[in-house]
C-alpha positions as a Markdown table, in Angstrom:
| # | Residue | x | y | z |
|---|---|---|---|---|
| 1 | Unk | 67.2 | 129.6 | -7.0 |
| 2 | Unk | 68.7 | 129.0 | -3.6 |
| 3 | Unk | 67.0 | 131.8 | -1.3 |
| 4 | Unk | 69.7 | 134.1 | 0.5 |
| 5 | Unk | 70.4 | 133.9 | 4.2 |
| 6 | Unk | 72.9 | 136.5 | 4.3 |
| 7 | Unk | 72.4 | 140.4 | 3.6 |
| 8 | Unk | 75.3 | 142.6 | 3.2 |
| 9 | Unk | 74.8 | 146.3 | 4.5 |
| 10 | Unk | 77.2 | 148.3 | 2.0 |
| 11 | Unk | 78.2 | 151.6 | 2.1 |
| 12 | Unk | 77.1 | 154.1 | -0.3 |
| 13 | Unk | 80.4 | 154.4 | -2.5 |
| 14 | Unk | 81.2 | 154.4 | -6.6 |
| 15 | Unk | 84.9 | 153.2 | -6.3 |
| 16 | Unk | 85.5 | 149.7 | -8.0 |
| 17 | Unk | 84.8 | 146.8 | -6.2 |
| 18 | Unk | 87.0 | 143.8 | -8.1 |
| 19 | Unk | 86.6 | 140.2 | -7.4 |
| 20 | Unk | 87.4 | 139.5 | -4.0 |
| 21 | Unk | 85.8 | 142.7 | -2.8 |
| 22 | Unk | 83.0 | 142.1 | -0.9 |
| 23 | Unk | 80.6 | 144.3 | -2.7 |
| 24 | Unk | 81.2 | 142.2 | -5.5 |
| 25 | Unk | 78.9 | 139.1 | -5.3 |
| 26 | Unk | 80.8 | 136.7 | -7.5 |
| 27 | Unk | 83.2 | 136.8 | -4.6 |
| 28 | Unk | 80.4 | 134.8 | -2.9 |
| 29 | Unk | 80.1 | 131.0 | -3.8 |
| 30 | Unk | 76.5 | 131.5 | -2.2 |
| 31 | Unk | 73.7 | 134.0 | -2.9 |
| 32 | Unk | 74.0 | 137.2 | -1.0 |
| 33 | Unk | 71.4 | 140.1 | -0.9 |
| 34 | Unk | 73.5 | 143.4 | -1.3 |
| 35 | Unk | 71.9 | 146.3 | 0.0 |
| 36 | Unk | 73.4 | 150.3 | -0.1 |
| 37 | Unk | 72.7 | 152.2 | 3.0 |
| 38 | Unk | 72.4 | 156.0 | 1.9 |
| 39 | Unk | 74.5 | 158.5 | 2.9 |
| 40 | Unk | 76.8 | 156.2 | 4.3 |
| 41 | Unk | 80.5 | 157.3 | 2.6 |
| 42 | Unk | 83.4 | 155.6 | 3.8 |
| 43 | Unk | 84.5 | 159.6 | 4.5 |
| 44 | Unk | 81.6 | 159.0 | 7.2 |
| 45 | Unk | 82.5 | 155.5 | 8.3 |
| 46 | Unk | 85.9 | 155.6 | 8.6 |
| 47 | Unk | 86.6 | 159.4 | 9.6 |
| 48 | Unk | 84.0 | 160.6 | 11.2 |
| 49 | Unk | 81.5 | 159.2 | 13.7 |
| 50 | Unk | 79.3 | 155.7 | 12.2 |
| 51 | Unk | 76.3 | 155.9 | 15.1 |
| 52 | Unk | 75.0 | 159.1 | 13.8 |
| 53 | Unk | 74.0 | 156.5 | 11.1 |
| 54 | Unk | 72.4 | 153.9 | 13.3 |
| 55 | Unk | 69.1 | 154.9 | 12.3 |
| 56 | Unk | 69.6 | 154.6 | 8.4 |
| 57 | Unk | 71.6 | 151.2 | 9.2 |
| 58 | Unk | 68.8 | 149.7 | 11.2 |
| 59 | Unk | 66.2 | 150.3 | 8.6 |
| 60 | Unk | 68.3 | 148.7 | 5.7 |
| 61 | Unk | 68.6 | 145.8 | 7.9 |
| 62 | Unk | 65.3 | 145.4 | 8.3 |
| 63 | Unk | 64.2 | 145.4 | 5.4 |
| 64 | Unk | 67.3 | 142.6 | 4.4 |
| 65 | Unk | 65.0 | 140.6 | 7.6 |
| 66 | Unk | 62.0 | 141.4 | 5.4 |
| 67 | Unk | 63.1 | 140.1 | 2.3 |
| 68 | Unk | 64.8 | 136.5 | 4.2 |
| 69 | Unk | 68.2 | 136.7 | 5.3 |
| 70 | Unk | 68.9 | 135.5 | 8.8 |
| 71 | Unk | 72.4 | 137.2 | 9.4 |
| 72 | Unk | 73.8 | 140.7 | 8.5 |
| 73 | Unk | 76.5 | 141.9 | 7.7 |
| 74 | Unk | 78.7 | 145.3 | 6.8 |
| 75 | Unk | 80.9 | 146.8 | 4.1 |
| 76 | Unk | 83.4 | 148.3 | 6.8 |
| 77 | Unk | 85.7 | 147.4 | 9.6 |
| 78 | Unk | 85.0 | 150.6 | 11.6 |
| 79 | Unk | 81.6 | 149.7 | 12.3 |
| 80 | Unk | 82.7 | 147.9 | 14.9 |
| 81 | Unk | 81.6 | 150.6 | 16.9 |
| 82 | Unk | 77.8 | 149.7 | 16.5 |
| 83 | Unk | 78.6 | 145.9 | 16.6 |
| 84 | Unk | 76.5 | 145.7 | 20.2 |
| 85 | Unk | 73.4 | 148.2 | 19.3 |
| 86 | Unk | 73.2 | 146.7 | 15.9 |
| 87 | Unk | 72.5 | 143.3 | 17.0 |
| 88 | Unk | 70.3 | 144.1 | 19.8 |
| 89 | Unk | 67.9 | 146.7 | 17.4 |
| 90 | Unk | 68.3 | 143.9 | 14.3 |
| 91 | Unk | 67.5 | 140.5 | 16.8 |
| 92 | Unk | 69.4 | 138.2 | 14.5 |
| 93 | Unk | 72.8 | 137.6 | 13.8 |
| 94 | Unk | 75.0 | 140.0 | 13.1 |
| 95 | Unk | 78.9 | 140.7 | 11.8 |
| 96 | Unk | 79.8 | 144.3 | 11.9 |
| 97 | Unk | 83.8 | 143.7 | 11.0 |
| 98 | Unk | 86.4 | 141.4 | 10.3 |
| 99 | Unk | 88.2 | 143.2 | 13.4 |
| 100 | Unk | 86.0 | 140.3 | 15.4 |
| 101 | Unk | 88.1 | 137.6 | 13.9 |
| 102 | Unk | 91.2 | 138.9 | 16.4 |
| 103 | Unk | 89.8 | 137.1 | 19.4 |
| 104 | Unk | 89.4 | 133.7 | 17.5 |
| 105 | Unk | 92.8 | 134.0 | 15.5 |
| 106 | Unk | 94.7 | 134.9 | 18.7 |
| 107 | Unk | 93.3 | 131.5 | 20.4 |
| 108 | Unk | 94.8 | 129.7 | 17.7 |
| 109 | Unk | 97.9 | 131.0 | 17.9 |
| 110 | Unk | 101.4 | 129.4 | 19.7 |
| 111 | Unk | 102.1 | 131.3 | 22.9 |
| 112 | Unk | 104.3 | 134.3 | 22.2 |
| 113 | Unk | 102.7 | 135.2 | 19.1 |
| 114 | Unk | 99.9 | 137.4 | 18.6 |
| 115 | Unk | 97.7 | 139.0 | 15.6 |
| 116 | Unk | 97.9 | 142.4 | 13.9 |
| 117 | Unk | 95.7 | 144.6 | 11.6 |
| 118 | Unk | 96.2 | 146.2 | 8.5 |
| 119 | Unk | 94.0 | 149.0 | 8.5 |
| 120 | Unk | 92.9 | 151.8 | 5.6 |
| 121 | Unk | 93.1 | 154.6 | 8.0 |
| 122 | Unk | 95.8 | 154.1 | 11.2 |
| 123 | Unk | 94.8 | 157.0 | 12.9 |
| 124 | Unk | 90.9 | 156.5 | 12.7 |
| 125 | Unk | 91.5 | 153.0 | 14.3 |
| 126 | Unk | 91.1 | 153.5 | 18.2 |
| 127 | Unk | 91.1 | 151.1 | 21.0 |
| 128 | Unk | 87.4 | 151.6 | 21.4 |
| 129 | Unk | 87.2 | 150.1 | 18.0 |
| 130 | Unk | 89.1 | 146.8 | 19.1 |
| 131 | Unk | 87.2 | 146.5 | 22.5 |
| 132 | Unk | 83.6 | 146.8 | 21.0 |
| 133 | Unk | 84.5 | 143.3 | 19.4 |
| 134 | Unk | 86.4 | 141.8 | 22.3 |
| 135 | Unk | 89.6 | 142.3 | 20.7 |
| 136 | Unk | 93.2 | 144.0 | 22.8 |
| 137 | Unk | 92.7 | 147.4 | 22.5 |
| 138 | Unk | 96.9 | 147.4 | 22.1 |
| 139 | Unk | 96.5 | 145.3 | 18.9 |
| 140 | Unk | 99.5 | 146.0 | 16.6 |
| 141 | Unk | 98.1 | 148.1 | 13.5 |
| 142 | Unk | 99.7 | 149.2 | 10.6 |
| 143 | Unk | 97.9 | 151.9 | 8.1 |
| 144 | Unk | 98.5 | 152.1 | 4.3 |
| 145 | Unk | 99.5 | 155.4 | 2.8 |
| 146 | Unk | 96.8 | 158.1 | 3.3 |
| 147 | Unk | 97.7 | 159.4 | -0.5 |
| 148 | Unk | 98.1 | 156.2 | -1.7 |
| 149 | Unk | 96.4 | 154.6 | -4.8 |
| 150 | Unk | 94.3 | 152.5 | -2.0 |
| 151 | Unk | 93.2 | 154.9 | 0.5 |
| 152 | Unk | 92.5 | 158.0 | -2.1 |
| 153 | Unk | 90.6 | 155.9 | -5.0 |
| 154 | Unk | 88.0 | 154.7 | -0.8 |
| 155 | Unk | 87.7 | 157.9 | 0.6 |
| 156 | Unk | 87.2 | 160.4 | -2.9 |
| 157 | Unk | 84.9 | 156.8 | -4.3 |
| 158 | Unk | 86.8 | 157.1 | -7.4 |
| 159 | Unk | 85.8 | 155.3 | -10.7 |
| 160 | Unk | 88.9 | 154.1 | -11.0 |
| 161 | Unk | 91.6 | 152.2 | -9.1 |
| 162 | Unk | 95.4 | 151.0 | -9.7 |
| 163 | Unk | 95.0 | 147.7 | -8.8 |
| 164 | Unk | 99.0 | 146.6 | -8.9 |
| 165 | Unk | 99.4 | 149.9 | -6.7 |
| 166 | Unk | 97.0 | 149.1 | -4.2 |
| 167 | Unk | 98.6 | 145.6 | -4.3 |
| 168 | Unk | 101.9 | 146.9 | -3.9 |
| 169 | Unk | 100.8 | 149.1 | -0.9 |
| 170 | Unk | 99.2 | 146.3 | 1.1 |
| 171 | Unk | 102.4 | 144.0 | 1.0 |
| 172 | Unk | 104.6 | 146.9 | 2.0 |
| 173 | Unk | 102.0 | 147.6 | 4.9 |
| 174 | Unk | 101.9 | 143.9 | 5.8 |
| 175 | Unk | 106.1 | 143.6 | 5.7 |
| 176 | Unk | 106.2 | 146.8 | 8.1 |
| 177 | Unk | 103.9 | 145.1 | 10.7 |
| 178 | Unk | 105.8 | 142.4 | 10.9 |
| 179 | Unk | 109.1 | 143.9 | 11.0 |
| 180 | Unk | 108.2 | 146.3 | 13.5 |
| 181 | Unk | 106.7 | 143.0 | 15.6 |
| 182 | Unk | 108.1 | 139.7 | 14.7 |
| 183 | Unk | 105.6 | 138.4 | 17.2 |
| 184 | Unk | 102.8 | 139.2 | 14.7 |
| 185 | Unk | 101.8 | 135.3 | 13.7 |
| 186 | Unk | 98.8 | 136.2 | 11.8 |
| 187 | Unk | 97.2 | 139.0 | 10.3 |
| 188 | Unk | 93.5 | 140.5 | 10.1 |
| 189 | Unk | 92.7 | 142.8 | 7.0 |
| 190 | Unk | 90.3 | 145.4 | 8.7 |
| 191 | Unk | 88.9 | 146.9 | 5.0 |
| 192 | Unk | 86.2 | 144.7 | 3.5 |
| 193 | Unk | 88.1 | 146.3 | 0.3 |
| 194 | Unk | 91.3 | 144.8 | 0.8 |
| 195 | Unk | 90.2 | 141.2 | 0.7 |
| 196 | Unk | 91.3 | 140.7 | -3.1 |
| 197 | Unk | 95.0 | 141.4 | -2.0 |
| 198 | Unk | 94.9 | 139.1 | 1.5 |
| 199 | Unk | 97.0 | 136.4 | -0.8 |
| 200 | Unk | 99.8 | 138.5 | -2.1 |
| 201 | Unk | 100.3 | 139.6 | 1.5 |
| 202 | Unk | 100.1 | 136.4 | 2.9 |
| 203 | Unk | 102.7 | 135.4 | 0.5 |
| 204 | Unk | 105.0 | 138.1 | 0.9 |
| 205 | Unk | 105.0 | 138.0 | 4.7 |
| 206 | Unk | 104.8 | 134.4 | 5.5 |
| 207 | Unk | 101.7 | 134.7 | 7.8 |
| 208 | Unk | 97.8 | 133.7 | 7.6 |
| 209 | Unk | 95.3 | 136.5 | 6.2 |
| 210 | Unk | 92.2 | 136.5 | 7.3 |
| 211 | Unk | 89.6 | 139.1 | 5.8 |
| 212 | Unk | 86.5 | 139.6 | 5.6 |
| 213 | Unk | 86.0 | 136.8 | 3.2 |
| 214 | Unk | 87.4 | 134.6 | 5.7 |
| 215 | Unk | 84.6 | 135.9 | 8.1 |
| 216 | Unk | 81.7 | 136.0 | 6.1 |
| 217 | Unk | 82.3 | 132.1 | 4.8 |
| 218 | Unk | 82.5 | 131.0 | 8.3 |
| 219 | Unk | 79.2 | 133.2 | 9.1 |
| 220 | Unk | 77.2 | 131.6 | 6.3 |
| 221 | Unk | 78.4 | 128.0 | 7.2 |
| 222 | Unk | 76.2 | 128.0 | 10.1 |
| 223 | Unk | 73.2 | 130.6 | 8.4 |
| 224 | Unk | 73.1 | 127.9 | 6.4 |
| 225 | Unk | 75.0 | 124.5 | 7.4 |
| 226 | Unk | 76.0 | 121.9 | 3.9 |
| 227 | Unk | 74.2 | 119.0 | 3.1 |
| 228 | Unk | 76.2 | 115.7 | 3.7 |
């Protein structure tokens, strides 16, 4: 069996995590080591402050460094904030969020348009999140319901989750975005959990998705380059 180069730091969560999810490793066409850091709720992440779990992250990693892989990974955008200390305390590799794509994407992009996030939590997104992966800490960002079907099912890790809700919630995120900036040319999914729904917003809006599926394939391409 074809050894893993990539280990994926995942929250400590029960909520479902559906094909495309990337806690799910059949959303991987390559072998992944999925590791739960404990303690870690996305309550914690997301709402509260991530470095007072540096320690606890930092050992998980290791231990992924122990068992192979040559990058790392997370579960969740907001760890962004510990993007810098993570690598330097890890020494290999290593994607905190899918918020780092913004730099890229926005290179790509005609003049006059720029990229925008949809995020789980609009008011827990700051500027210091953007900045510690060289993205504009103005970014456009556009939140999903905080009692939504999405956002409640994350943050109480509920065994169960309306799928077609949390569906419907993303596309109506990702039409606001755009409609409050027509600019937007792209858009960056910050939740590793909304990945599953990137294509049903990309349909409905008209605009790339990139999530953290996006990110991770491009990572592993160069962990671990194909054979031609």
């Amino acid at each position: 069996m074809e050894q893993a180069t990539l280990g994926l730091l995942v929250l400590d969560t029960s909520f479902p995590r559906p094909h495309g999810d990337v806690g799910n490793s059949a959303t991987w066409d390559f072998p992944v080591i999925l590791r739960e850091v404990g303690g870690a709720s996305a309550r914690k992440v997301i709402l509260e402050d991530p470095r007072v779990l540096f320690e606890d992250f930092v050992m998980v990693g290791r231990s992924l460094i122990a068992d192979g892989c040559t990058g790392l990974a997370t579960s969740c955008g907001f760890l962004s904030l510990m993007q810098s200390d993570l690598k330097e305390a890890l020494g290999v590799p290593f994607a905190s969020s899918p918020l780092m794509q913004l730099p890229w994407i926005e290179a790509l992009l005609p003049r006059g348009q720029l990229a925008g996030v949809l995020t789980i939590s609009e008011n827990s997104l700051s500027g210091a999140h953007l900045r510690a992966v060289g993205a504009r800490p103005d970014t456009d960002i556009r939140g999903l319901p905080q009692n939504g079907s999405f956002a409640t099912a994350i943050f109480e890790d509920s065994s169960e989750m309306d799928f077609d809700s949390c569906g419907r919630e993303m596309v109506d995120a990702g039409m606001n975005l755009i409609s409050a900036k027509p600019s937007i040319g792209a858009i960056v999914l910050e939740c590793t959990n909304m990945a599953p729904y990137a294509a049903e917003v990309s349909k409905s809006t008209g605009r790339p998705v990139y999530s953290i599926v996006s990110f991770l394939n491009w990572f592993q391409s160069g962990l671990t380059p194909p054979r031609f």
